[in-house]
């Protein structure tokens, strides 16, 4: 079913993990499957949005056309591609689980096993959402994700302020059947006015509908504010 407000809106979604190379055959990554980001992208596409998924390495069967997906590997590549699409995006959804660190130097040859311990020098990765938020335009909507094991709401609000998110989807990872690798998720949506919308545990495809409906609501609010300002 097409939705008038979503129709032809340009929506960019970062999804999946990033991989940070150690040497030509090894990398640092995490357990993100990209299921949540892809589910949101597929639902918004079905409503008529122009969707671009900037995707880390995932193993997902998707109904999206290949033209809607740009594959990247590292955080630096994800930033470069997302920045390009961010220029004329109406909505950006930052669902990727970006690796927090990368190797200071990537070995050009396979690192050989030695008797003693191996030390890798890790340096912080670029923060994609924070970097892009510096050029956020008034009419753009940014949605962030937060996965917290303690002080969830407080941490979600501080991420929201720092990265200029309009809303943060807070994943309750500590609950059974929620978060990385599961087909279900329980979320709370935390808004910039600090209101919190709770949801039941549901299939990620159903959570995607809830998040998309929330985005439609934010678009309605924003278009009304900009029109009457
Ligand atoms: N994010 C990003 N680039 C990063 C790290 C995070 O774009 N390098 C985005 C995520 O996609 C998510 C939000 O920022 O939408 C919050 O990510 P999270 O990893 O929870 O936050 P951090 O700021 O990295 O904080 P911490 O890991 O310390 O909780």
Tab-separated table of C-alpha atoms and ligand atoms in Angstrom:
chain	number	residue	atom	x	y	z
A	1	UNK	CA	0.000	0.000	0.000
A	2	UNK	CA	1.444	3.409	-0.976
A	3	UNK	CA	1.590	6.179	1.600
A	4	UNK	CA	1.267	9.804	0.454
A	5	UNK	CA	3.827	11.269	2.872
A	6	UNK	CA	6.394	8.528	2.293
A	7	UNK	CA	5.883	8.304	-1.481
A	8	UNK	CA	9.117	9.318	-3.310
A	9	UNK	CA	10.775	10.430	-0.075
A	10	UNK	CA	14.508	9.713	-0.180
A	11	UNK	CA	15.325	7.433	2.723
A	12	UNK	CA	18.849	6.235	3.524
A	13	UNK	CA	19.388	3.336	5.918
A	14	UNK	CA	22.732	2.154	7.267
A	15	UNK	CA	22.484	-1.543	8.108
A	16	UNK	CA	24.450	-4.543	9.301
A	17	UNK	CA	27.907	-4.647	10.859
A	18	UNK	CA	31.122	-3.124	9.551
A	19	UNK	CA	34.311	-5.145	9.117
A	20	UNK	CA	37.677	-3.699	10.008
A	21	UNK	CA	40.600	-5.509	8.402
A	22	UNK	CA	43.518	-6.802	10.471
A	23	UNK	CA	45.386	-8.319	7.528
A	24	UNK	CA	44.274	-9.666	4.103
A	25	UNK	CA	42.458	-12.640	5.701
A	26	UNK	CA	41.237	-11.426	9.112
A	27	UNK	CA	38.933	-8.764	10.457
A	28	UNK	CA	37.219	-7.312	13.544
A	29	UNK	CA	33.410	-7.218	13.447
A	30	UNK	CA	30.290	-7.928	15.522
A	31	UNK	CA	27.176	-10.126	15.530
A	32	UNK	CA	24.811	-7.699	13.763
A	33	UNK	CA	22.778	-9.480	11.061
A	34	UNK	CA	21.235	-6.369	9.500
A	35	UNK	CA	17.736	-7.899	9.836
A	36	UNK	CA	16.200	-4.842	11.516
A	37	UNK	CA	17.560	-2.309	9.016
A	38	UNK	CA	16.574	-4.412	6.011
A	39	UNK	CA	13.068	-5.019	7.432
A	40	UNK	CA	12.544	-1.246	7.785
A	41	UNK	CA	13.950	-0.631	4.292
A	42	UNK	CA	11.667	-3.262	2.736
A	43	UNK	CA	8.561	-1.883	4.442
A	44	UNK	CA	9.334	1.750	3.507
A	45	UNK	CA	10.047	0.622	-0.073
A	46	UNK	CA	6.632	-1.082	-0.165
A	47	UNK	CA	5.082	2.276	0.839
A	48	UNK	CA	6.710	3.931	-2.197
A	49	UNK	CA	9.839	5.510	-0.682
A	50	UNK	CA	13.089	5.816	-2.646
A	51	UNK	CA	15.192	3.641	-0.406
A	52	UNK	CA	18.984	3.284	-0.304
A	53	UNK	CA	20.483	0.754	2.086
A	54	UNK	CA	24.156	1.347	2.816
A	55	UNK	CA	24.900	-2.177	3.893
A	56	UNK	CA	27.777	-3.775	5.722
A	57	UNK	CA	28.488	-7.472	4.976
A	58	UNK	CA	25.247	-9.404	5.640
A	59	UNK	CA	23.646	-12.648	4.586
A	60	UNK	CA	20.070	-11.604	3.913
A	61	UNK	CA	17.517	-12.618	1.306
A	62	UNK	CA	15.814	-9.340	0.486
A	63	UNK	CA	12.852	-8.283	-1.621
A	64	UNK	CA	14.606	-4.958	-2.341
A	65	UNK	CA	15.926	-4.427	-5.883
A	66	UNK	CA	19.731	-4.570	-6.100
A	67	UNK	CA	19.717	-0.898	-7.176
A	68	UNK	CA	18.497	-0.010	-3.654
A	69	UNK	CA	21.558	-1.517	-1.971
A	70	UNK	CA	25.098	-0.163	-1.809
A	71	UNK	CA	27.492	-2.666	-0.276
A	72	UNK	CA	30.346	-1.428	1.876
A	73	UNK	CA	32.775	-3.148	4.224
A	74	UNK	CA	34.479	-0.786	6.677
A	75	UNK	CA	33.167	2.140	8.737
A	76	UNK	CA	35.215	4.575	6.621
A	77	UNK	CA	33.531	3.255	3.450
A	78	UNK	CA	30.101	3.344	5.118
A	79	UNK	CA	30.661	6.993	6.086
A	80	UNK	CA	31.811	8.004	2.606
A	81	UNK	CA	28.797	6.388	0.895
A	82	UNK	CA	26.239	7.532	3.481
A	83	UNK	CA	27.555	11.111	3.289
A	84	UNK	CA	27.010	11.101	-0.464
A	85	UNK	CA	23.374	9.951	-0.161
A	86	UNK	CA	22.764	12.158	2.906
A	87	UNK	CA	23.022	15.324	0.814
A	88	UNK	CA	19.475	15.069	-0.560
A	89	UNK	CA	17.983	12.541	1.881
A	90	UNK	CA	14.688	13.332	3.621
A	91	UNK	CA	15.191	10.667	6.277
A	92	UNK	CA	18.325	8.853	7.471
A	93	UNK	CA	18.016	5.770	9.649
A	94	UNK	CA	21.265	4.796	11.363
A	95	UNK	CA	20.703	1.126	12.166
A	96	UNK	CA	24.225	-0.157	11.415
A	97	UNK	CA	26.290	-1.652	14.230
A	98	UNK	CA	29.499	0.164	13.359
A	99	UNK	CA	32.660	-1.378	14.849
A	100	UNK	CA	33.908	1.019	17.517
A	101	UNK	CA	37.585	0.405	16.673
A	102	UNK	CA	39.774	-0.322	13.686
A	103	UNK	CA	43.442	-1.344	13.379
A	104	UNK	CA	45.831	1.581	13.354
A	105	UNK	CA	47.666	-0.208	10.530
A	106	UNK	CA	46.370	-3.018	8.335
A	107	UNK	CA	49.108	-5.618	7.718
A	108	UNK	CA	49.689	-5.989	3.985
A	109	UNK	CA	50.582	-9.700	4.394
A	110	UNK	CA	48.945	-12.398	6.507
A	111	UNK	CA	50.238	-12.111	10.091
A	112	UNK	CA	52.107	-15.326	10.923
A	113	UNK	CA	51.595	-17.154	14.209
A	114	UNK	CA	54.388	-16.595	16.738
A	115	UNK	CA	55.275	-18.095	20.127
A	116	UNK	CA	54.574	-14.932	22.097
A	117	UNK	CA	51.395	-12.848	22.322
A	118	UNK	CA	50.214	-10.590	19.518
A	119	UNK	CA	49.291	-6.968	20.134
A	120	UNK	CA	46.966	-5.095	17.819
A	121	UNK	CA	46.909	-1.332	18.060
A	122	UNK	CA	43.281	-0.245	17.764
A	123	UNK	CA	42.137	3.319	17.166
A	124	UNK	CA	38.562	4.670	17.430
A	125	UNK	CA	36.496	4.446	14.275
A	126	UNK	CA	34.703	7.390	12.786
A	127	UNK	CA	31.198	8.027	14.197
A	128	UNK	CA	29.027	8.028	11.076
A	129	UNK	CA	25.860	9.505	12.612
A	130	UNK	CA	27.776	12.183	14.541
A	131	UNK	CA	29.786	13.227	11.457
A	132	UNK	CA	26.684	13.452	9.248
A	133	UNK	CA	24.699	15.268	11.966
A	134	UNK	CA	27.054	18.257	11.610
A	135	UNK	CA	25.400	19.039	8.259
A	136	UNK	CA	21.844	18.084	9.253
A	137	UNK	CA	19.220	20.281	7.624
A	138	UNK	CA	16.132	21.498	9.531
A	139	UNK	CA	13.714	19.444	7.431
A	140	UNK	CA	15.695	16.186	7.640
A	141	UNK	CA	14.695	13.412	10.023
A	142	UNK	CA	17.417	11.315	11.671
A	143	UNK	CA	16.591	8.081	13.487
A	144	UNK	CA	19.222	6.439	15.687
A	145	UNK	CA	19.435	3.093	17.407
A	146	UNK	CA	20.773	2.337	20.858
A	147	UNK	CA	21.535	-0.997	22.394
A	148	UNK	CA	22.045	-0.596	26.107
A	149	UNK	CA	22.514	-3.001	28.985
A	150	UNK	CA	22.029	-0.340	31.692
A	151	UNK	CA	20.619	3.211	32.037
A	152	UNK	CA	18.861	2.720	28.683
A	153	UNK	CA	16.699	5.845	28.563
A	154	UNK	CA	19.404	8.149	29.925
A	155	UNK	CA	21.985	6.857	27.411
A	156	UNK	CA	19.463	6.998	24.539
A	157	UNK	CA	18.691	10.666	25.335
A	158	UNK	CA	22.370	11.594	25.447
A	159	UNK	CA	22.959	9.871	22.046
A	160	UNK	CA	19.878	11.660	20.668
A	161	UNK	CA	21.243	15.094	21.688
A	162	UNK	CA	24.837	14.432	20.580
A	163	UNK	CA	23.943	13.018	17.146
A	164	UNK	CA	20.861	15.244	16.518
A	165	UNK	CA	18.488	12.257	16.258
A	166	UNK	CA	14.766	13.080	16.157
A	167	UNK	CA	14.104	9.714	17.811
A	168	UNK	CA	16.161	6.825	19.105
A	169	UNK	CA	15.007	3.216	18.884
A	170	UNK	CA	16.130	1.661	22.143
A	171	UNK	CA	16.727	-2.098	21.907
A	172	UNK	CA	16.243	-4.041	25.090
A	173	UNK	CA	19.046	-6.523	24.371
A	174	UNK	CA	19.108	-7.960	27.878
A	175	UNK	CA	15.679	-9.565	27.321
A	176	UNK	CA	15.319	-13.071	25.875
A	177	UNK	CA	14.431	-12.911	22.164
A	178	UNK	CA	15.546	-9.306	21.715
A	179	UNK	CA	18.448	-7.777	19.776
A	180	UNK	CA	21.284	-9.251	17.685
A	181	UNK	CA	20.565	-12.452	15.768
A	182	UNK	CA	16.952	-12.877	16.925
A	183	UNK	CA	13.881	-12.628	14.706
A	184	UNK	CA	12.058	-10.737	17.456
A	185	UNK	CA	12.782	-7.476	19.207
A	186	UNK	CA	11.359	-5.333	21.984
A	187	UNK	CA	11.906	-1.637	21.546
A	188	UNK	CA	11.071	1.688	23.096
A	189	UNK	CA	11.121	4.825	20.966
A	190	UNK	CA	12.681	7.787	22.772
A	191	UNK	CA	11.823	11.188	21.291
A	192	UNK	CA	13.633	14.531	21.423
A	193	UNK	CA	10.993	15.903	23.839
A	194	UNK	CA	11.952	12.936	26.063
A	195	UNK	CA	8.591	11.185	25.630
A	196	UNK	CA	8.912	7.411	25.483
A	197	UNK	CA	6.759	5.072	23.403
A	198	UNK	CA	6.841	1.451	24.651
A	199	UNK	CA	6.136	-1.557	22.406
A	200	UNK	CA	5.525	-5.274	22.981
A	201	UNK	CA	8.073	-7.908	21.906
A	202	UNK	CA	7.312	-8.605	18.223
A	203	UNK	CA	8.784	-10.024	15.031
A	204	UNK	CA	11.400	-7.663	13.540
A	205	UNK	CA	9.159	-7.302	10.474
A	206	UNK	CA	6.380	-6.019	12.775
A	207	UNK	CA	8.810	-3.763	14.673
A	208	UNK	CA	9.799	-2.350	11.253
A	209	UNK	CA	6.163	-1.363	10.667
A	210	UNK	CA	6.012	0.386	14.081
A	211	UNK	CA	9.257	2.296	13.369
A	212	UNK	CA	8.071	3.221	9.842
A	213	UNK	CA	4.704	4.461	11.193
A	214	UNK	CA	6.620	6.585	13.680
A	215	UNK	CA	8.683	8.057	10.817
A	216	UNK	CA	5.456	8.894	8.927
A	217	UNK	CA	4.235	10.650	12.080
A	218	UNK	CA	7.516	12.642	12.359
A	219	UNK	CA	7.262	13.626	8.666
A	220	UNK	CA	3.684	14.834	9.274
A	221	UNK	CA	4.791	16.863	12.292
A	222	UNK	CA	7.795	18.347	10.500
A	223	UNK	CA	5.903	19.290	7.333
A	224	UNK	CA	3.240	21.014	9.480
A	225	UNK	CA	5.890	22.949	11.457
A	226	UNK	CA	7.796	24.034	8.358
A	227	UNK	CA	4.583	24.986	6.512
A	228	UNK	CA	3.180	27.125	9.331
A	229	UNK	CA	6.498	28.644	10.496
B	1	LIG	N1	26.705	4.999	15.102
B	1	LIG	C1	27.341	5.424	13.941
B	1	LIG	N2	28.708	5.325	13.843
B	1	LIG	C2	29.431	4.806	14.862
B	1	LIG	C3	28.795	4.364	16.041
B	1	LIG	C4	27.431	4.465	16.128
B	1	LIG	O1	26.665	5.880	13.006
B	1	LIG	N3	30.761	4.719	14.735
B	1	LIG	C5	25.232	5.131	15.215
B	1	LIG	C6	24.538	3.786	15.283
B	1	LIG	O2	24.165	3.333	13.996
B	1	LIG	C7	23.337	4.100	16.171
B	1	LIG	C8	23.856	5.181	17.107
B	1	LIG	O3	24.958	5.781	16.429
B	1	LIG	O4	22.267	4.657	15.461
B	1	LIG	C9	24.260	4.719	18.464
B	1	LIG	O5	25.184	3.691	18.363
B	1	LIG	P1	25.887	3.039	19.630
B	1	LIG	O6	26.958	2.099	19.171
B	1	LIG	O7	24.871	2.533	20.582
B	1	LIG	O8	26.506	4.307	20.279
B	1	LIG	P2	27.913	4.803	20.590
B	1	LIG	O9	27.858	6.279	20.408
B	1	LIG	O10	28.976	4.052	19.818
B	1	LIG	O11	28.042	4.517	22.134
B	1	LIG	P3	28.445	3.208	22.971
B	1	LIG	O12	28.929	2.149	22.026
B	1	LIG	O13	29.511	3.722	23.876
B	1	LIG	O14	27.185	2.843	23.703
